[in-house]
Amino acid sequence: MFLFENQADFVQDREDLLQVLRMRFGDIAPGIVEAIYMIDDLNTIERLILVAANAPTLGIFLEEMEAGEGTFRMVGERFNPIESMLGGGYSNGEKE
């Protein structure tokens, strides 16, 4: 893959991640946007897109983002967005 194609993939995936976050959680703080643009691993960005789509709170997403590269822990009720919408889920990572 050419360098410009690789960079275009990074830009598109970062924008996709930010769009999912905005759809799920509303406005995103500039510091979070900057942190996302600092990620230079395509696999990490793609993992975070999945996390953003499934994490019931922004706090849980941020915990996963801080976990860094090579982690993939999306398991358990903590990542059940349906449960949190029904009122029995987690709020900021803690059981209500």
C-alpha positions as protocol buffer text, in pm:
chain_id: "A"
residue {
  index: 1
  type: MET
  ca { x: 0 y: 0 z: 0 }
}
residue {
  index: 2
  type: PHE
  ca { x: 129 y: 345 z: -82 }
}
residue {
  index: 3
  type: LEU
  ca { x: 204 y: 588 z: 198 }
}
residue {
  index: 4
  type: PHE
  ca { x: -73 y: 832 z: 98 }
}
residue {
  index: 5
  type: GLU
  ca { x: -327 y: 547 z: 92 }
}
residue {
  index: 6
  type: ASN
  ca { x: -220 y: 441 z: 440 }
}
residue {
  index: 7
  type: GLN
  ca { x: -256 y: 799 z: 566 }
}
residue {
  index: 8
  type: ALA
  ca { x: -598 y: 826 z: 403 }
}
residue {
  index: 9
  type: ASP
  ca { x: -706 y: 509 z: 587 }
}
residue {
  index: 10
  type: PHE
  ca { x: -589 y: 659 z: 916 }
}
residue {
  index: 11
  type: VAL
  ca { x: -780 y: 982 z: 857 }
}
residue {
  index: 12
  type: GLN
  ca { x: -1097 y: 797 z: 756 }
}
residue {
  index: 13
  type: ASP
  ca { x: -1083 y: 557 z: 1051 }
}
residue {
  index: 14
  type: ARG
  ca { x: -1019 y: 839 z: 1298 }
}
residue {
  index: 15
  type: GLU
  ca { x: -1312 y: 1033 z: 1157 }
}
residue {
  index: 16
  type: ASP
  ca { x: -1530 y: 719 z: 1173 }
}
residue {
  index: 17
  type: LEU
  ca { x: -1433 y: 673 z: 1538 }
}
residue {
  index: 18
  type: LEU
  ca { x: -1513 y: 1035 z: 1621 }
}
residue {
  index: 19
  type: GLN
  ca { x: -1847 y: 1010 z: 1442 }
}
residue {
  index: 20
  type: VAL
  ca { x: -1947 y: 699 z: 1638 }
}
residue {
  index: 21
  type: LEU
  ca { x: -1849 y: 873 z: 1962 }
}
residue {
  index: 22
  type: ARG
  ca { x: -2053 y: 1182 z: 1872 }
}
residue {
  index: 23
  type: MET
  ca { x: -2356 y: 973 z: 1778 }
}
residue {
  index: 24
  type: ARG
  ca { x: -2337 y: 776 z: 2102 }
}
residue {
  index: 25
  type: PHE
  ca { x: -2222 y: 1039 z: 2355 }
}
residue {
  index: 26
  type: GLY
  ca { x: -2272 y: 1386 z: 2204 }
}
residue {
  index: 27
  type: ASP
  ca { x: -1999 y: 1649 z: 2189 }
}
residue {
  index: 28
  type: ILE
  ca { x: -1648 y: 1515 z: 2243 }
}
residue {
  index: 29
  type: ALA
  ca { x: -1390 y: 1720 z: 2435 }
}
residue {
  index: 30
  type: PRO
  ca { x: -1103 y: 1857 z: 2226 }
}
residue {
  index: 31
  type: GLY
  ca { x: -852 y: 1664 z: 2438 }
}
residue {
  index: 32
  type: ILE
  ca { x: -1016 y: 1335 z: 2340 }
}
residue {
  index: 33
  type: VAL
  ca { x: -1010 y: 1433 z: 1973 }
}
residue {
  index: 34
  type: GLU
  ca { x: -641 y: 1519 z: 2002 }
}
residue {
  index: 35
  type: ALA
  ca { x: -567 y: 1187 z: 2176 }
}
residue {
  index: 36
  type: ILE
  ca { x: -745 y: 998 z: 1898 }
}
residue {
  index: 37
  type: TYR
  ca { x: -540 y: 1180 z: 1635 }
}
residue {
  index: 38
  type: MET
  ca { x: -221 y: 1085 z: 1822 }
}
residue {
  index: 39
  type: ILE
  ca { x: -294 y: 712 z: 1777 }
}
residue {
  index: 40
  type: ASP
  ca { x: -69 y: 580 z: 1504 }
}
residue {
  index: 41
  type: ASP
  ca { x: -176 y: 214 z: 1497 }
}
residue {
  index: 42
  type: LEU
  ca { x: -456 y: 125 z: 1256 }
}
residue {
  index: 43
  type: ASN
  ca { x: -553 y: -188 z: 1453 }
}
residue {
  index: 44
  type: THR
  ca { x: -597 y: 18 z: 1769 }
}
residue {
  index: 45
  type: ILE
  ca { x: -821 y: 268 z: 1592 }
}
residue {
  index: 46
  type: GLU
  ca { x: -1032 y: -13 z: 1446 }
}
residue {
  index: 47
  type: ARG
  ca { x: -1060 y: -176 z: 1792 }
}
residue {
  index: 48
  type: LEU
  ca { x: -1168 y: 157 z: 1940 }
}
residue {
  index: 49
  type: ILE
  ca { x: -1443 y: 189 z: 1677 }
}
residue {
  index: 50
  type: LEU
  ca { x: -1586 y: -139 z: 1809 }
}
residue {
  index: 51
  type: VAL
  ca { x: -1545 y: -23 z: 2167 }
}
residue {
  index: 52
  type: ALA
  ca { x: -1717 y: 309 z: 2089 }
}
residue {
  index: 53
  type: ALA
  ca { x: -2009 y: 124 z: 1933 }
}
residue {
  index: 54
  type: ASN
  ca { x: -2052 y: -106 z: 2234 }
}
residue {
  index: 55
  type: ALA
  ca { x: -1940 y: 82 z: 2545 }
}
residue {
  index: 56
  type: PRO
  ca { x: -2243 y: 204 z: 2738 }
}
residue {
  index: 57
  type: THR
  ca { x: -2061 y: 514 z: 2867 }
}
residue {
  index: 58
  type: LEU
  ca { x: -1792 y: 750 z: 2747 }
}
residue {
  index: 59
  type: GLY
  ca { x: -1598 y: 670 z: 3065 }
}
residue {
  index: 60
  type: ILE
  ca { x: -1571 y: 304 z: 2971 }
}
residue {
  index: 61
  type: PHE
  ca { x: -1458 y: 402 z: 2621 }
}
residue {
  index: 62
  type: LEU
  ca { x: -1188 y: 627 z: 2770 }
}
residue {
  index: 63
  type: GLU
  ca { x: -1064 y: 343 z: 2993 }
}
residue {
  index: 64
  type: GLU
  ca { x: -1027 y: 123 z: 2687 }
}
residue {
  index: 65
  type: MET
  ca { x: -856 y: 399 z: 2492 }
}
residue {
  index: 66
  type: GLU
  ca { x: -603 y: 441 z: 2775 }
}
residue {
  index: 67
  type: ALA
  ca { x: -536 y: 64 z: 2772 }
}
residue {
  index: 68
  type: GLY
  ca { x: -321 y: 118 z: 2464 }
}
residue {
  index: 69
  type: GLU
  ca { x: -224 y: -103 z: 2174 }
}
residue {
  index: 70
  type: GLY
  ca { x: -265 y: -478 z: 2174 }
}
residue {
  index: 71
  type: THR
  ca { x: -551 y: -498 z: 2421 }
}
residue {
  index: 72
  type: PHE
  ca { x: -894 y: -628 z: 2341 }
}
residue {
  index: 73
  type: ARG
  ca { x: -1110 y: -682 z: 2647 }
}
residue {
  index: 74
  type: MET
  ca { x: -1464 y: -618 z: 2532 }
}
residue {
  index: 75
  type: VAL
  ca { x: -1630 y: -884 z: 2746 }
}
residue {
  index: 76
  type: GLY
  ca { x: -1906 y: -907 z: 3004 }
}
residue {
  index: 77
  type: GLU
  ca { x: -2202 y: -696 z: 3093 }
}
residue {
  index: 78
  type: ARG
  ca { x: -1985 y: -388 z: 3101 }
}
residue {
  index: 79
  type: PHE
  ca { x: -2014 y: -383 z: 2720 }
}
residue {
  index: 80
  type: ASN
  ca { x: -2385 y: -447 z: 2694 }
}
residue {
  index: 81
  type: PRO
  ca { x: -2532 y: -123 z: 2555 }
}
residue {
  index: 82
  type: ILE
  ca { x: -2882 y: -273 z: 2546 }
}
residue {
  index: 83
  type: GLU
  ca { x: -2876 y: -347 z: 2918 }
}
residue {
  index: 84
  type: SER
  ca { x: -2770 y: 9 z: 3000 }
}
residue {
  index: 85
  type: MET
  ca { x: -3050 y: 151 z: 2782 }
}
residue {
  index: 86
  type: LEU
  ca { x: -3304 y: -57 z: 2974 }
}
residue {
  index: 87
  type: GLY
  ca { x: -3191 y: 93 z: 3302 }
}
residue {
  index: 88
  type: GLY
  ca { x: -3016 y: -206 z: 3457 }
}
residue {
  index: 89
  type: GLY
  ca { x: -2671 y: -151 z: 3322 }
}
residue {
  index: 90
  type: TYR
  ca { x: -2359 y: 32 z: 3415 }
}
residue {
  index: 91
  type: SER
  ca { x: -2309 y: 402 z: 3461 }
}
residue {
  index: 92
  type: ASN
  ca { x: -1951 y: 524 z: 3429 }
}
residue {
  index: 93
  type: GLY
  ca { x: -1831 y: 166 z: 3463 }
}
residue {
  index: 94
  type: GLU
  ca { x: -2015 y: 89 z: 3787 }
}
residue {
  index: 95
  type: LYS
  ca { x: -2329 y: -118 z: 3837 }
}
residue {
  index: 96
  type: GLU
  ca { x: -2631 y: 97 z: 3916 }
}
